Amino acid sequence: MDRAAALSGVTQAAVSDGTQAAVVRGWGPVVAGDEFSYAGPPDRAKWKVYNGPGHAGKGIRSPNAFAVAGGVVTVSGDAAGTTGGMSARFAHQQYGRWEARMKTSARDMQYHPVILLWPNHNKSPTCAEIDYAEGTWDTTLIGFNLHHACSGPDFQSRASRAIDTTQWHNYAVEWTPAGITGYLDGSLWFADMNPAHQPTVGMHQTVQLDWFPNGTPTKPSQMQVDWIRVYN
């Protein structure tokens, strides 16, 4: 997939920022992030773009799947499972607040958009992962998934909501010593205050469009992010 193909589906940035948890809850000034107010590939000073095997070794994550234009970053997945992911070089920290404005195309169920916090240095003894907006095979739902163990029947805490992901929505996570809470368009929709479920390492932002092939033809799909903002 070349960048011209990725750009073909780009829409303009959202007309407004919508209802933000940061505003509703008074999180203060933005301390890091990306407004995607430029054109071309993602800013290399801010992002490490993946170049290698896809999720669980399926398909390929290619830098060419990304394009920034019109005030948004678009990551495209094609019919062969060539897609993209990137991790932030900014805000590698323990505790904080992150918020992102995201939408998808009318996607194939085999493409799962996910905005998440991932362990720094890719290491966590508890396999910590905070998916604060994750699509699955059910394209009518968005989920919040907090991974707090590496295995077992109770390895994650979850919430889901029926929502039209083809429209702009704001997804946020607040991580404090008291626990982890999630917000959807400014409203609380997830909370886990169990101290045993806290990540024990610092985390950072990643953006991924993951391919979960099921043996049927895959329809090209996209996710777009208007901005990502980090608060103390």
Short mmCIF file of N, CA and C in Angstrom, two decimals, residues 14-110:
data_model
loop_
_atom_site.label_atom_id
_atom_site.label_comp_id
_atom_site.label_asym_id
_atom_site.label_seq_id
_atom_site.Cartn_x
_atom_site.Cartn_y
_atom_site.Cartn_z
N ALA A 14 -12.43 16.76 12.44
CA ALA A 14 -13.75 17.02 12.99
C ALA A 14 -14.00 18.52 13.08
N VAL A 15 -15.25 18.92 12.88
CA VAL A 15 -15.62 20.33 12.93
C VAL A 15 -15.38 20.89 14.33
N SER A 16 -15.68 20.10 15.35
CA SER A 16 -15.44 20.51 16.73
C SER A 16 -14.72 19.41 17.47
N ASP A 17 -14.31 19.70 18.69
CA ASP A 17 -13.64 18.70 19.51
C ASP A 17 -14.62 17.86 20.31
N GLY A 18 -15.92 18.12 20.19
CA GLY A 18 -16.90 17.35 20.93
C GLY A 18 -16.77 17.55 22.43
N THR A 19 -17.46 16.71 23.18
CA THR A 19 -17.41 16.78 24.64
C THR A 19 -16.20 15.99 25.13
N GLN A 20 -15.29 16.66 25.81
CA GLN A 20 -14.05 16.06 26.25
C GLN A 20 -14.05 15.82 27.76
N ALA A 21 -13.55 14.67 28.16
CA ALA A 21 -13.37 14.42 29.58
C ALA A 21 -12.44 15.45 30.20
N ALA A 22 -11.42 15.87 29.45
CA ALA A 22 -10.47 16.84 29.98
C ALA A 22 -11.14 18.15 30.36
N VAL A 23 -12.13 18.56 29.59
CA VAL A 23 -12.84 19.81 29.88
C VAL A 23 -13.85 19.59 31.00
N VAL A 24 -14.63 18.52 30.88
CA VAL A 24 -15.66 18.24 31.88
C VAL A 24 -15.06 18.08 33.26
N ARG A 25 -13.89 17.45 33.34
CA ARG A 25 -13.29 17.12 34.63
C ARG A 25 -12.15 18.05 35.02
N GLY A 26 -11.87 19.04 34.18
CA GLY A 26 -10.90 20.06 34.53
C GLY A 26 -9.48 19.55 34.66
N TRP A 27 -9.00 18.83 33.64
CA TRP A 27 -7.67 18.25 33.70
C TRP A 27 -6.55 19.26 33.47
N GLY A 28 -6.86 20.45 33.09
CA GLY A 28 -5.83 21.47 32.93
C GLY A 28 -5.19 21.45 31.56
N PRO A 29 -3.99 22.02 31.44
CA PRO A 29 -3.37 22.16 30.12
C PRO A 29 -2.84 20.85 29.56
N VAL A 30 -2.81 20.78 28.23
CA VAL A 30 -2.20 19.66 27.53
C VAL A 30 -0.69 19.72 27.75
N VAL A 31 -0.08 18.58 28.10
CA VAL A 31 1.36 18.55 28.35
C VAL A 31 2.13 17.79 27.27
N ALA A 32 1.43 17.02 26.44
CA ALA A 32 2.07 16.28 25.36
C ALA A 32 0.98 15.79 24.41
N GLY A 33 1.39 15.24 23.26
CA GLY A 33 0.42 14.68 22.33
C GLY A 33 0.71 15.08 20.90
N ASP A 34 -0.31 14.98 20.06
CA ASP A 34 -0.17 15.31 18.64
C ASP A 34 -1.53 15.76 18.12
N GLU A 35 -1.55 16.92 17.47
CA GLU A 35 -2.76 17.44 16.85
C GLU A 35 -2.87 17.05 15.38
N PHE A 36 -1.82 16.45 14.82
CA PHE A 36 -1.78 16.03 13.42
C PHE A 36 -2.10 17.19 12.47
N SER A 37 -1.55 18.34 12.79
CA SER A 37 -1.77 19.54 11.99
C SER A 37 -0.62 19.75 11.01
N TYR A 38 -0.28 18.69 10.29
CA TYR A 38 0.78 18.72 9.29
C TYR A 38 0.43 17.69 8.22
N ALA A 39 1.29 17.48 7.25
CA ALA A 39 1.00 16.52 6.18
C ALA A 39 2.20 15.62 5.96
N GLY A 40 1.90 14.35 5.58
CA GLY A 40 2.95 13.38 5.32
C GLY A 40 2.87 12.23 6.29
N PRO A 41 3.99 11.61 6.62
CA PRO A 41 3.98 10.52 7.60
C PRO A 41 3.85 11.07 9.01
N PRO A 42 3.54 10.23 9.98
CA PRO A 42 3.53 10.69 11.38
C PRO A 42 4.89 11.28 11.77
N ASP A 43 4.86 12.29 12.59
CA ASP A 43 6.04 13.00 13.05
C ASP A 43 7.00 12.02 13.75
N ARG A 44 8.19 11.84 13.18
CA ARG A 44 9.13 10.87 13.72
C ARG A 44 9.65 11.27 15.10
N ALA A 45 9.59 12.55 15.43
CA ALA A 45 10.00 12.98 16.76
C ALA A 45 8.98 12.55 17.81
N LYS A 46 7.74 12.26 17.36
CA LYS A 46 6.68 11.92 18.29
C LYS A 46 6.28 10.45 18.24
N TRP A 47 6.54 9.78 17.11
CA TRP A 47 6.01 8.43 16.92
C TRP A 47 7.07 7.48 16.37
N LYS A 48 7.03 6.26 16.85
CA LYS A 48 7.76 5.15 16.24
C LYS A 48 6.73 4.33 15.49
N VAL A 49 6.85 4.26 14.17
CA VAL A 49 5.88 3.55 13.34
C VAL A 49 6.38 2.12 13.12
N TYR A 50 5.50 1.15 13.33
CA TYR A 50 5.89 -0.25 13.24
C TYR A 50 6.17 -0.66 11.79
N ASN A 51 7.13 -1.56 11.66
CA ASN A 51 7.49 -2.09 10.35
C ASN A 51 7.86 -3.55 10.55
N GLY A 52 6.87 -4.45 10.40
CA GLY A 52 7.12 -5.87 10.63
C GLY A 52 5.84 -6.66 10.67
N PRO A 53 5.86 -7.83 11.30
CA PRO A 53 4.65 -8.67 11.34
C PRO A 53 3.50 -7.98 12.05
N GLY A 54 2.28 -8.36 11.67
CA GLY A 54 1.09 -7.81 12.29
C GLY A 54 0.78 -8.44 13.62
N HIS A 55 -0.37 -8.09 14.17
CA HIS A 55 -0.79 -8.62 15.46
C HIS A 55 -0.81 -10.15 15.42
N ALA A 56 -0.18 -10.77 16.43
CA ALA A 56 -0.10 -12.23 16.53
C ALA A 56 0.55 -12.85 15.29
N GLY A 57 1.38 -12.07 14.60
CA GLY A 57 2.07 -12.58 13.43
C GLY A 57 1.23 -12.63 12.17
N LYS A 58 0.03 -12.07 12.22
CA LYS A 58 -0.87 -12.10 11.06
C LYS A 58 -0.73 -10.81 10.26
N GLY A 59 -0.50 -10.94 8.96
CA GLY A 59 -0.37 -9.77 8.10
C GLY A 59 0.90 -9.00 8.38
N ILE A 60 0.91 -7.74 7.96
CA ILE A 60 2.10 -6.88 8.06
C ILE A 60 1.69 -5.52 8.60
N ARG A 61 2.53 -4.98 9.46
CA ARG A 61 2.38 -3.57 9.86
C ARG A 61 3.40 -2.77 9.07
N SER A 62 2.90 -1.90 8.22
CA SER A 62 3.76 -1.14 7.31
C SER A 62 3.68 0.35 7.60
N PRO A 63 4.81 1.07 7.58
CA PRO A 63 4.76 2.53 7.71
C PRO A 63 3.91 3.19 6.63
N ASN A 64 3.81 2.55 5.46
CA ASN A 64 3.04 3.13 4.37
C ASN A 64 1.54 3.09 4.60
N ALA A 65 1.11 2.41 5.66
CA ALA A 65 -0.32 2.39 5.99
C ALA A 65 -0.78 3.69 6.63
N PHE A 66 0.17 4.55 7.02
CA PHE A 66 -0.16 5.81 7.70
C PHE A 66 -0.05 7.00 6.76
N ALA A 67 -0.94 7.97 6.95
CA ALA A 67 -0.85 9.24 6.25
C ALA A 67 -1.50 10.31 7.11
N VAL A 68 -0.83 11.45 7.22
CA VAL A 68 -1.37 12.60 7.93
C VAL A 68 -1.76 13.65 6.90
N ALA A 69 -3.00 14.09 6.92
CA ALA A 69 -3.50 15.12 6.01
C ALA A 69 -4.86 15.59 6.51
N GLY A 70 -5.22 16.82 6.19
CA GLY A 70 -6.53 17.33 6.56
C GLY A 70 -6.76 17.41 8.05
N GLY A 71 -5.69 17.44 8.84
CA GLY A 71 -5.82 17.54 10.28
C GLY A 71 -6.05 16.24 11.01
N VAL A 72 -5.91 15.10 10.31
CA VAL A 72 -6.08 13.79 10.94
C VAL A 72 -4.96 12.86 10.49
N VAL A 73 -4.72 11.81 11.28
CA VAL A 73 -3.87 10.71 10.84
C VAL A 73 -4.79 9.55 10.49
N THR A 74 -4.55 8.96 9.34
CA THR A 74 -5.32 7.81 8.88
C THR A 74 -4.41 6.59 8.81
N VAL A 75 -4.88 5.49 9.36
CA VAL A 75 -4.19 4.22 9.18
C VAL A 75 -5.14 3.30 8.42
N SER A 76 -4.64 2.74 7.33
CA SER A 76 -5.46 1.94 6.42
C SER A 76 -5.02 0.48 6.45
N GLY A 77 -5.99 -0.41 6.40
CA GLY A 77 -5.72 -1.82 6.26
C GLY A 77 -6.28 -2.33 4.95
N ASP A 78 -5.48 -3.08 4.19
CA ASP A 78 -5.94 -3.52 2.88
C ASP A 78 -6.49 -4.94 2.92
N ALA A 79 -6.83 -5.47 1.76
CA ALA A 79 -7.48 -6.79 1.68
C ALA A 79 -6.54 -7.93 2.04
N ALA A 80 -5.22 -7.66 2.05
CA ALA A 80 -4.25 -8.71 2.33
C ALA A 80 -3.73 -8.68 3.76
N GLY A 81 -4.25 -7.75 4.58
CA GLY A 81 -3.80 -7.67 5.96
C GLY A 81 -2.60 -6.78 6.18
N THR A 82 -2.28 -5.94 5.20
CA THR A 82 -1.24 -4.93 5.41
C THR A 82 -1.89 -3.74 6.08
N THR A 83 -1.43 -3.41 7.26
CA THR A 83 -2.06 -2.39 8.09
C THR A 83 -0.97 -1.66 8.86
N GLY A 84 -1.32 -0.99 9.96
CA GLY A 84 -0.32 -0.20 10.64
C GLY A 84 -0.52 -0.08 12.13
N GLY A 85 0.55 0.32 12.79
CA GLY A 85 0.53 0.62 14.21
C GLY A 85 1.69 1.56 14.52
N MET A 86 1.56 2.33 15.58
CA MET A 86 2.63 3.23 15.99
C MET A 86 2.55 3.48 17.48
N SER A 87 3.72 3.75 18.08
CA SER A 87 3.78 4.02 19.51
C SER A 87 4.40 5.38 19.75
N ALA A 88 3.92 6.05 20.80
CA ALA A 88 4.36 7.41 21.08
C ALA A 88 5.73 7.43 21.73
N ARG A 89 6.53 8.39 21.32
CA ARG A 89 7.80 8.65 21.98
C ARG A 89 7.61 9.61 23.16
N PHE A 90 6.42 10.21 23.26
CA PHE A 90 6.15 11.17 24.32
C PHE A 90 5.40 10.51 25.48
N ALA A 91 5.46 11.14 26.64
CA ALA A 91 4.66 10.76 27.81
C ALA A 91 4.80 9.28 28.16
N HIS A 92 6.04 8.84 28.34
CA HIS A 92 6.29 7.50 28.89
C HIS A 92 6.28 7.66 30.40
N GLN A 93 5.19 7.28 31.04
CA GLN A 93 5.02 7.66 32.44
C GLN A 93 4.12 6.71 33.19
N GLN A 94 4.23 6.76 34.50
CA GLN A 94 3.29 6.06 35.38
C GLN A 94 2.31 7.09 35.90
N TYR A 95 1.05 6.85 35.65
CA TYR A 95 -0.08 7.72 35.98
C TYR A 95 -0.17 8.89 34.99
N GLY A 96 -1.37 9.36 34.82
CA GLY A 96 -1.64 10.45 33.91
C GLY A 96 -3.02 10.31 33.29
N ARG A 97 -3.28 11.18 32.32
CA ARG A 97 -4.58 11.21 31.66
C ARG A 97 -4.34 11.36 30.16
N TRP A 98 -4.99 10.54 29.39
CA TRP A 98 -4.88 10.56 27.93
C TRP A 98 -6.28 10.66 27.33
N GLU A 99 -6.41 11.41 26.23
CA GLU A 99 -7.69 11.48 25.52
C GLU A 99 -7.42 11.54 24.02
N ALA A 100 -8.24 10.86 23.24
CA ALA A 100 -8.08 10.79 21.78
C ALA A 100 -9.44 10.90 21.11
N ARG A 101 -9.45 11.54 19.96
CA ARG A 101 -10.67 11.68 19.15
C ARG A 101 -10.50 10.79 17.92
N MET A 102 -11.42 9.82 17.76
CA MET A 102 -11.22 8.77 16.75
C MET A 102 -12.52 8.42 16.05
N LYS A 103 -12.40 8.00 14.80
CA LYS A 103 -13.51 7.42 14.05
C LYS A 103 -12.96 6.34 13.14
N THR A 104 -13.86 5.52 12.59
CA THR A 104 -13.46 4.48 11.65
C THR A 104 -14.30 4.57 10.38
N SER A 105 -13.87 3.85 9.38
CA SER A 105 -14.74 3.63 8.22
C SER A 105 -15.79 2.59 8.61
N ALA A 106 -16.69 2.27 7.69
CA ALA A 106 -17.60 1.13 7.90
C ALA A 106 -16.75 -0.11 7.74
N ARG A 107 -16.08 -0.50 8.81
CA ARG A 107 -14.96 -1.43 8.74
C ARG A 107 -15.39 -2.89 8.63
N ASP A 108 -14.45 -3.68 8.15
CA ASP A 108 -14.59 -5.13 8.17
C ASP A 108 -14.43 -5.62 9.61
N MET A 109 -15.19 -6.63 10.01
CA MET A 109 -15.09 -7.16 11.36
C MET A 109 -13.71 -7.74 11.66
N GLN A 110 -12.90 -8.01 10.60
CA GLN A 110 -11.57 -8.57 10.80
C GLN A 110 -10.53 -7.50 11.13
#
